[in-house]
Structures are given as structure tokens and as C-alpha cells.
PDB file of C-alpha atoms in Angstrom:
ATOM      1  CA  MET Q   1      13.931 -26.530 -15.949  1.00 44.00           C
ATOM      2  CA  THR Q   2      10.203 -25.881 -15.681  1.00 47.00           C
ATOM      3  CA  LEU Q   3       7.872 -28.755 -16.503  1.00 49.00           C
ATOM      4  CA  GLN Q   4       4.906 -27.872 -18.667  1.00 55.00           C
ATOM      5  CA  PRO Q   5       1.500 -29.303 -17.736  1.00 53.00           C
ATOM      6  CA  PRO Q   6       0.018 -31.809 -20.194  1.00 56.00           C
ATOM      7  CA  ALA Q   7      -1.943 -30.194 -23.018  1.00 58.00           C
ATOM      8  CA  ASP Q   8      -5.180 -31.823 -21.888  1.00 58.00           C
ATOM      9  CA  ALA Q   9      -4.826 -30.694 -18.241  1.00 55.00           C
ATOM     10  CA  GLN Q  10      -7.672 -28.548 -16.954  1.00 54.00           C
ATOM     11  CA  PRO Q  11      -6.975 -25.835 -14.394  1.00 53.00           C
ATOM     12  CA  GLU Q  12      -8.356 -26.566 -10.950  1.00 58.00           C
ATOM     13  CA  VAL Q  13     -11.180 -24.310  -9.861  1.00 50.00           C
ATOM     14  CA  GLN Q  14     -11.413 -23.773  -6.147  1.00 62.00           C
ATOM     15  CA  GLN Q  15     -14.838 -24.327  -4.687  1.00 66.00           C
ATOM     16  CA  ILE Q  16     -16.323 -21.368  -2.885  1.00 64.00           C
ATOM     17  CA  PRO Q  17     -17.388 -22.482   0.590  1.00 68.00           C
ATOM     18  CA  PRO Q  18     -21.157 -22.177   1.147  1.00 68.00           C
ATOM     19  CA  SER Q  19     -20.689 -19.514   3.837  1.00 70.00           C
ATOM     20  CA  THR Q  20     -18.692 -17.356   1.400  1.00 69.00           C
ATOM     21  CA  ALA Q  21     -21.203 -17.884  -1.391  1.00 65.00           C
ATOM     22  CA  GLU Q  22     -23.908 -16.571   0.947  1.00 69.00           C
ATOM     23  CA  LEU Q  23     -21.879 -13.388   1.462  1.00 69.00           C
ATOM     24  CA  LEU Q  24     -21.678 -12.888  -2.307  1.00 69.00           C
ATOM     25  CA  ALA Q  25     -25.317 -13.697  -2.994  1.00 74.00           C
ATOM     26  CA  GLY Q  26     -27.289 -10.658  -4.060  1.00 75.00           C
ATOM     27  CA  MET Q  27     -24.273  -8.471  -4.833  1.00 77.00           C
ATOM     28  CA  ASP Q  28     -24.715  -6.322  -7.873  1.00 78.00           C
ATOM     29  CA  GLU Q  29     -21.863  -5.370 -10.207  1.00 81.00           C
ATOM     30  CA  GLU Q  30     -21.002  -2.230  -8.229  1.00 80.00           C
ATOM     31  CA  GLN Q  31     -20.807  -4.120  -4.926  1.00 83.00           C
ATOM     32  CA  ALA Q  32     -18.688  -6.878  -6.459  1.00 83.00           C
ATOM     33  CA  ALA Q  33     -16.297  -4.315  -7.993  1.00 85.00           C
ATOM     34  CA  LEU Q  34     -15.995  -2.601  -4.627  1.00 87.00           C
ATOM     35  CA  ALA Q  35     -15.392  -5.854  -2.716  1.00 87.00           C
ATOM     36  CA  LEU Q  36     -12.739  -7.031  -5.159  1.00 90.00           C
ATOM     37  CA  GLY Q  37     -11.160  -3.564  -5.260  1.00 92.00           C
ATOM     38  CA  LEU Q  38     -10.906  -3.412  -1.469  1.00 93.00           C
ATOM     39  CA  GLY Q  39      -9.141  -6.779  -1.469  1.00 93.00           C
ATOM     40  CA  VAL Q  40      -6.616  -5.630  -4.079  1.00 95.00           C
ATOM     41  CA  LEU Q  41      -6.162  -2.345  -2.200  1.00 96.00           C
ATOM     42  CA  VAL Q  42      -5.347  -4.184   1.037  1.00 96.00           C
ATOM     43  CA  GLN Q  43      -2.755  -6.336  -0.753  1.00 97.00           C
ATOM     44  CA  ARG Q  44      -1.071  -3.386  -2.477  1.00 97.00           C
ATOM     45  CA  ALA Q  45      -1.028  -1.262   0.692  1.00 97.00           C
ATOM     46  CA  ALA Q  46       0.509  -4.162   2.651  1.00 95.00           C
ATOM     47  CA  ALA Q  47       3.286  -4.433   0.048  1.00 94.00           C
ATOM     48  CA  VAL Q  48       4.044  -0.715   0.453  1.00 94.00           C
ATOM     49  CA  GLU Q  49       4.027  -1.019   4.247  1.00 93.00           C
ATOM     50  CA  TYR Q  50       6.409  -3.987   4.057  1.00 89.00           C
ATOM     51  CA  THR Q  51       8.787  -2.053   1.803  1.00 89.00           C
ATOM     52  CA  LEU Q  52       8.570   1.019   4.052  1.00 90.00           C
ATOM     53  CA  HIS Q  53       9.812  -1.112   6.974  1.00 87.00           C
ATOM     54  CA  GLY Q  54      12.909  -1.998   4.964  1.00 85.00           C
ATOM     55  CA  LEU Q  55      13.551   1.575   3.854  1.00 89.00           C
ATOM     56  CA  TYR Q  56      13.041   2.823   7.420  1.00 88.00           C
ATOM     57  CA  ALA Q  57      15.571   0.262   8.661  1.00 87.00           C
ATOM     58  CA  HIS Q  58      18.100   1.233   5.997  1.00 88.00           C
ATOM     59  CA  LEU Q  59      17.778   4.922   6.799  1.00 90.00           C
ATOM     60  CA  GLY Q  60      18.546   4.127  10.445  1.00 87.00           C
ATOM     61  CA  ASP Q  61      21.287   1.550   9.774  1.00 84.00           C
ATOM     62  CA  VAL Q  62      19.185  -1.095  11.522  1.00 80.00           C
ATOM     63  CA  GLU Q  63      20.206  -4.701  10.852  1.00 73.00           C
ATOM     64  CA  ARG Q  64      16.702  -6.173  10.463  1.00 70.00           C
ATOM     65  CA  PRO Q  65      13.600  -4.147   9.554  1.00 66.00           C
ATOM     66  CA  TYR Q  66      11.088  -5.614  11.977  1.00 66.00           C
ATOM     67  CA  THR Q  67      13.344  -5.355  15.047  1.00 69.00           C
ATOM     68  CA  ASP Q  68      13.047  -1.561  15.335  1.00 70.00           C
ATOM     69  CA  ASN Q  69       9.629  -0.668  16.859  1.00 69.00           C
ATOM     70  CA  PRO Q  70       7.735  -3.380  14.931  1.00 67.00           C
ATOM     71  CA  HIS Q  71       4.479  -2.616  16.760  1.00 74.00           C
ATOM     72  CA  GLU Q  72       4.234   0.968  15.495  1.00 80.00           C
ATOM     73  CA  SER Q  73       1.842   2.200  12.816  1.00 87.00           C
ATOM     74  CA  VAL Q  74       2.834   2.790   9.230  1.00 90.00           C
ATOM     75  CA  THR Q  75       2.501   6.570   9.733  1.00 91.00           C
ATOM     76  CA  HIS Q  76       5.062   6.272  12.551  1.00 88.00           C
ATOM     77  CA  PHE Q  77       7.518   4.632  10.132  1.00 88.00           C
ATOM     78  CA  ILE Q  78       6.937   7.306   7.522  1.00 94.00           C
ATOM     79  CA  LYS Q  79       7.525  10.134  10.041  1.00 94.00           C
ATOM     80  CA  LYS Q  80      10.619   8.433  11.434  1.00 91.00           C
ATOM     81  CA  ALA Q  81      11.925   7.679   7.942  1.00 92.00           C
ATOM     82  CA  LYS Q  82      11.712  11.418   7.209  1.00 96.00           C
ATOM     83  CA  SER Q  83      13.660  12.332  10.336  1.00 94.00           C
ATOM     84  CA  ARG Q  84      16.237   9.628   9.626  1.00 93.00           C
ATOM     85  CA  LEU Q  85      16.556  10.900   6.063  1.00 94.00           C
ATOM     86  CA  ALA Q  86      17.211  14.423   7.382  1.00 94.00           C
ATOM     87  CA  ALA Q  87      20.108  13.071   9.473  1.00 94.00           C
ATOM     88  CA  ILE Q  88      21.853  11.409   6.515  1.00 93.00           C
ATOM     89  CA  PRO Q  89      24.682  13.479   4.986  1.00 92.00           C
ATOM     90  CA  GLU Q  90      24.136  15.249   1.665  1.00 92.00           C
ATOM     91  CA  GLU Q  91      26.923  13.287  -0.035  1.00 91.00           C
ATOM     92  CA  ARG Q  92      25.167  10.001   0.720  1.00 91.00           C
ATOM     93  CA  ILE Q  93      21.712  11.124  -0.480  1.00 92.00           C
ATOM     94  CA  PRO Q  94      21.778  14.312  -2.601  1.00 93.00           C
ATOM     95  CA  THR Q  95      19.148  17.039  -2.102  1.00 93.00           C
ATOM     96  CA  ARG Q  96      17.394  16.327  -5.398  1.00 94.00           C
ATOM     97  CA  ASP Q  97      16.891  12.663  -4.500  1.00 94.00           C
ATOM     98  CA  ARG Q  98      16.016  13.529  -0.910  1.00 94.00           C
ATOM     99  CA  THR Q  99      13.276  15.908  -2.092  1.00 96.00           C
ATOM    100  CA  ALA Q 100      11.828  13.308  -4.450  1.00 96.00           C
ATOM    101  CA  LEU Q 101      11.881  10.617  -1.742  1.00 96.00           C
ATOM    102  CA  LEU Q 102      10.162  12.980   0.719  1.00 97.00           C
ATOM    103  CA  HIS Q 103       7.494  13.593  -1.919  1.00 97.00           C
ATOM    104  CA  ASP Q 104       6.933   9.836  -2.276  1.00 97.00           C
ATOM    105  CA  LEU Q 105       6.760   9.448   1.514  1.00 97.00           C
ATOM    106  CA  ASP Q 106       4.126  12.213   1.600  1.00 97.00           C
ATOM    107  CA  ARG Q 107       2.170  10.332  -1.069  1.00 98.00           C
ATOM    108  CA  CYS Q 108       2.404   7.213   1.125  1.00 97.00           C
ATOM    109  CA  THR Q 109       0.967   9.152   4.073  1.00 97.00           C
ATOM    110  CA  ALA Q 110      -1.937  10.417   1.968  1.00 97.00           C
ATOM    111  CA  GLY Q 111      -2.526   6.945   0.543  1.00 97.00           C
ATOM    112  CA  PHE Q 112      -2.604   5.282   3.951  1.00 96.00           C
ATOM    113  CA  GLU Q 113      -4.993   7.925   5.292  1.00 93.00           C
ATOM    114  CA  GLN Q 114      -7.331   7.204   2.385  1.00 94.00           C
ATOM    115  CA  ARG Q 115      -6.852   3.457   2.815  1.00 95.00           C
ATOM    116  CA  ASN Q 116      -7.854   3.772   6.470  1.00 92.00           C
ATOM    117  CA  ARG Q 117     -10.990   5.651   5.459  1.00 90.00           C
ATOM    118  CA  TYR Q 118     -11.896   2.889   3.031  1.00 92.00           C
ATOM    119  CA  ILE Q 119     -10.978  -0.088   5.214  1.00 92.00           C
ATOM    120  CA  HIS Q 120     -12.281   1.163   8.559  1.00 91.00           C
ATOM    121  CA  GLY Q 121     -15.357   2.946   7.257  1.00 90.00           C
ATOM    122  CA  TYR Q 122     -18.887   1.657   6.839  1.00 90.00           C
ATOM    123  CA  TRP Q 123     -19.969   1.664   3.184  1.00 87.00           C
ATOM    124  CA  ALA Q 124     -23.607   2.313   2.227  1.00 87.00           C
ATOM    125  CA  TYR Q 125     -24.734   2.691  -1.381  1.00 84.00           C
ATOM    126  CA  ASP Q 126     -26.696   5.871  -2.133  1.00 85.00           C
ATOM    127  CA  GLU Q 127     -29.241   5.219  -4.900  1.00 85.00           C
ATOM    128  CA  GLU Q 128     -29.738   8.952  -5.528  1.00 87.00           C
ATOM    129  CA  THR Q 129     -26.087   9.774  -6.246  1.00 84.00           C
ATOM    130  CA  TYR Q 130     -25.022   6.324  -7.490  1.00 82.00           C
ATOM    131  CA  ALA Q 131     -22.100   6.570  -5.081  1.00 84.00           C
ATOM    132  CA  TRP Q 132     -21.000   5.053  -1.797  1.00 87.00           C
ATOM    133  CA  ARG Q 133     -21.250   6.991   1.435  1.00 89.00           C
ATOM    134  CA  ILE Q 134     -18.492   6.094   3.860  1.00 89.00           C
ATOM    135  CA  VAL Q 135     -19.039   6.752   7.550  1.00 89.00           C
ATOM    136  CA  LYS Q 136     -15.971   6.531   9.767  1.00 87.00           C
ATOM    137  CA  GLY Q 137     -15.254   7.537  13.339  1.00 82.00           C
ATOM    138  CA  THR Q 138     -12.577  10.168  13.802  1.00 77.00           C
ATOM    139  CA  LYS Q 139     -10.065  10.621  16.576  1.00 75.00           C
ATOM    140  CA  GLY Q 140     -10.582  13.732  18.642  1.00 73.00           C
ATOM    141  CA  LEU Q 141     -13.987  14.589  17.193  1.00 75.00           C
ATOM    142  CA  ASN Q 142     -17.413  13.779  18.558  1.00 80.00           C
ATOM    143  CA  ARG Q 143     -18.919  13.271  15.116  1.00 83.00           C
ATOM    144  CA  PRO Q 144     -18.137  10.813  12.331  1.00 84.00           C
ATOM    145  CA  GLU Q 145     -16.483  11.676   9.056  1.00 84.00           C
ATOM    146  CA  ILE Q 146     -18.821  11.140   6.097  1.00 87.00           C
ATOM    147  CA  THR Q 147     -17.384  11.018   2.578  1.00 86.00           C
ATOM    148  CA  VAL Q 148     -18.590   9.908  -0.828  1.00 87.00           C
ATOM    149  CA  ALA Q 149     -16.651   7.469  -3.006  1.00 87.00           C
ATOM    150  CA  TYR Q 150     -17.059   5.304  -6.071  1.00 85.00           C
ATOM    151  CA  SER Q 151     -15.700   1.795  -6.540  1.00 86.00           C
ATOM    152  CA  GLU Q 152     -13.311   3.248  -9.157  1.00 91.00           C
ATOM    153  CA  ASP Q 153     -11.729   5.345  -6.393  1.00 93.00           C
ATOM    154  CA  VAL Q 154     -10.699   2.180  -4.566  1.00 94.00           C
ATOM    155  CA  TRP Q 155      -9.090   0.801  -7.730  1.00 95.00           C
ATOM    156  CA  GLU Q 156      -7.264   4.091  -8.343  1.00 96.00           C
ATOM    157  CA  LEU Q 157      -5.845   4.004  -4.810  1.00 97.00           C
ATOM    158  CA  ALA Q 158      -4.766   0.376  -5.290  1.00 97.00           C
ATOM    159  CA  ASP Q 159      -2.997   1.463  -8.486  1.00 97.00           C
ATOM    160  CA  GLU Q 160      -1.340   4.359  -6.617  1.00 98.00           C
ATOM    161  CA  PHE Q 161      -0.038   1.918  -3.994  1.00 98.00           C
ATOM    162  CA  ASN Q 162       1.273  -0.273  -6.804  1.00 96.00           C
ATOM    163  CA  ARG Q 163       3.220   2.707  -8.221  1.00 97.00           C
ATOM    164  CA  LEU Q 164       4.473   3.703  -4.763  1.00 97.00           C
ATOM    165  CA  HIS Q 165       5.648   0.164  -4.085  1.00 94.00           C
ATOM    166  CA  ALA Q 166       7.742   0.148  -7.263  1.00 92.00           C
ATOM    167  CA  LYS Q 167       9.188   3.578  -6.423  1.00 94.00           C
ATOM    168  CA  LEU Q 168      10.065   2.654  -2.839  1.00 92.00           C
ATOM    169  CA  ILE Q 169      11.811  -0.513  -4.001  1.00 89.00           C
ATOM    170  CA  ALA Q 170      13.748   1.572  -6.536  1.00 88.00           C
ATOM    171  CA  TRP Q 171      14.758   4.112  -3.842  1.00 90.00           C
ATOM    172  CA  ASP Q 172      15.778   1.388  -1.418  1.00 88.00           C
ATOM    173  CA  ALA Q 173      17.718  -0.526  -4.049  1.00 87.00           C
ATOM    174  CA  HIS Q 174      19.413   2.618  -5.411  1.00 87.00           C
ATOM    175  CA  PHE Q 175      20.763   3.832  -2.084  1.00 88.00           C
ATOM    176  CA  PHE Q 176      20.971   0.669   0.001  1.00 85.00           C
ATOM    177  CA  GLY Q 177      20.703  -2.401  -2.225  1.00 81.00           C
ATOM    178  CA  THR Q 178      21.455  -3.579  -5.721  1.00 77.00           C
ATOM    179  CA  PRO Q 179      20.126  -1.595  -8.675  1.00 72.00           C
ATOM    180  CA  GLY Q 180      19.665  -4.657 -10.870  1.00 77.00           C
ATOM    181  CA  ASN Q 181      20.373  -4.891 -14.578  1.00 83.00           C
ATOM    182  CA  PRO Q 182      17.363  -4.242 -16.852  1.00 82.00           C
ATOM    183  CA  ALA Q 183      19.309  -5.506 -19.887  1.00 88.00           C
ATOM    184  CA  LEU Q 184      19.563  -8.915 -18.193  1.00 88.00           C
ATOM    185  CA  GLY Q 185      16.045  -8.775 -16.789  1.00 86.00           C
ATOM    186  CA  GLU Q 186      17.319  -8.349 -13.211  1.00 84.00           C
ATOM    187  CA  PRO Q 187      15.056  -6.066 -11.136  1.00 79.00           C
ATOM    188  CA  PRO Q 188      16.411  -3.732  -8.441  1.00 74.00           C
ATOM    189  CA  ALA Q 189      16.507  -5.374  -5.015  1.00 75.00           C
ATOM    190  CA  SER Q 190      16.892  -4.443  -1.387  1.00 71.00           C
ATOM    191  CA  SER Q 191      19.656  -6.056   0.609  1.00 66.00           C
ATOM    192  CA  LYS Q 192      17.667  -6.187   3.855  1.00 59.00           C
ATOM    193  CA  ARG Q 193      16.910  -9.555   5.402  1.00 53.00           C
ATOM    194  CA  LEU Q 194      13.982 -10.241   7.694  1.00 46.00           C
TER     195      LEU Q 194
END
């Protein structure tokens, strides 16, 4: 049984520490939207990465997800998940499903590449174009990558990671977990334990 708070109870508002308030001082609406969007993006991408570890473990019949090369990058897990998927017999994962899962894994790769650009790049607002210029170092090149983005782009990528997370959970639950029962409000679930 859940206890309801008294009707006259006021929600607690956390105080922003002075050092944090200083970081926010002077931000305009665009900067605030970008900062909040980057935070949501990081959370959503982390959820996808977490779920990918479980799917990767299932595809390799590994007991616990974070015991199999836990130090590797997310792109490593995506590549290895693809090779593990290729080794699974057709009767266990049919071609149609395999193709759709590979498509989702490709979308994960593209999303994480974009996330890395956003998270590891330096953002500078360009008053002439009303856009953000992102400067990021690149492996193997002796010049930086420079792209243009808008704060909406960050939110769209966060939304894409949200969709991918739901799809990866559905794939994992369908082939390796419990599909759930929507009529009873039970969501699909993975059977992997950490």
C-alpha cells in the first residue's frame, strides 16, 4: 500500500549550490536548452549502453553482462554483438528478426558516434548562423572536425536513444527474457542479472 502525502504538504525544492548557480548565471534560453538537453542525452545513451551489455551477454551465452570484457567501448559491444548474432542458428533467431536487430544496432552505432561528437566536442555559439559550432579532435587526422548543430538536435538524439532503449529491451526480452503481458501492465523484461 502506498501512503499519500498530506494534502497540505509542499514539495521540497533542492537548493542549488552557489558554485552551480555561478555556472548557470548569464545563460540565455538557447544555452540552458543545450545544457539540459546534453544531460538528458547522457542519461538516455547510458541506458542504451547498459541494455547493450545485457544483449551482448545473451548473444554470447555469458552468465553476467559485465564479466565479458567490461572495459571495452560501446562500439566494441555493438560489433561483437553483430558477430555473435551471426553465429546464432536461424531457427533461434529468424532472418527477418536478425535483419531488424542489425538495423537497430547500426542505429546505435550512429547514435553513439553523434553522442561522442556532442559530449567530447567544444561548443561555441555562432551569432551569425544562430547555431552551435562543435569542434572535436579526430583520431588519425591532424585537424579537428567542425560541425554545426542546434540545441534541438541534442534533444532529437536523446529521443532516438529513448526509442532505441525500448527496442533493445524488447529484442532482449523476446529472444532471451520474458515478453511481459501488456493486458496486465507487465512490461517485457530481460532475465540477465548483474
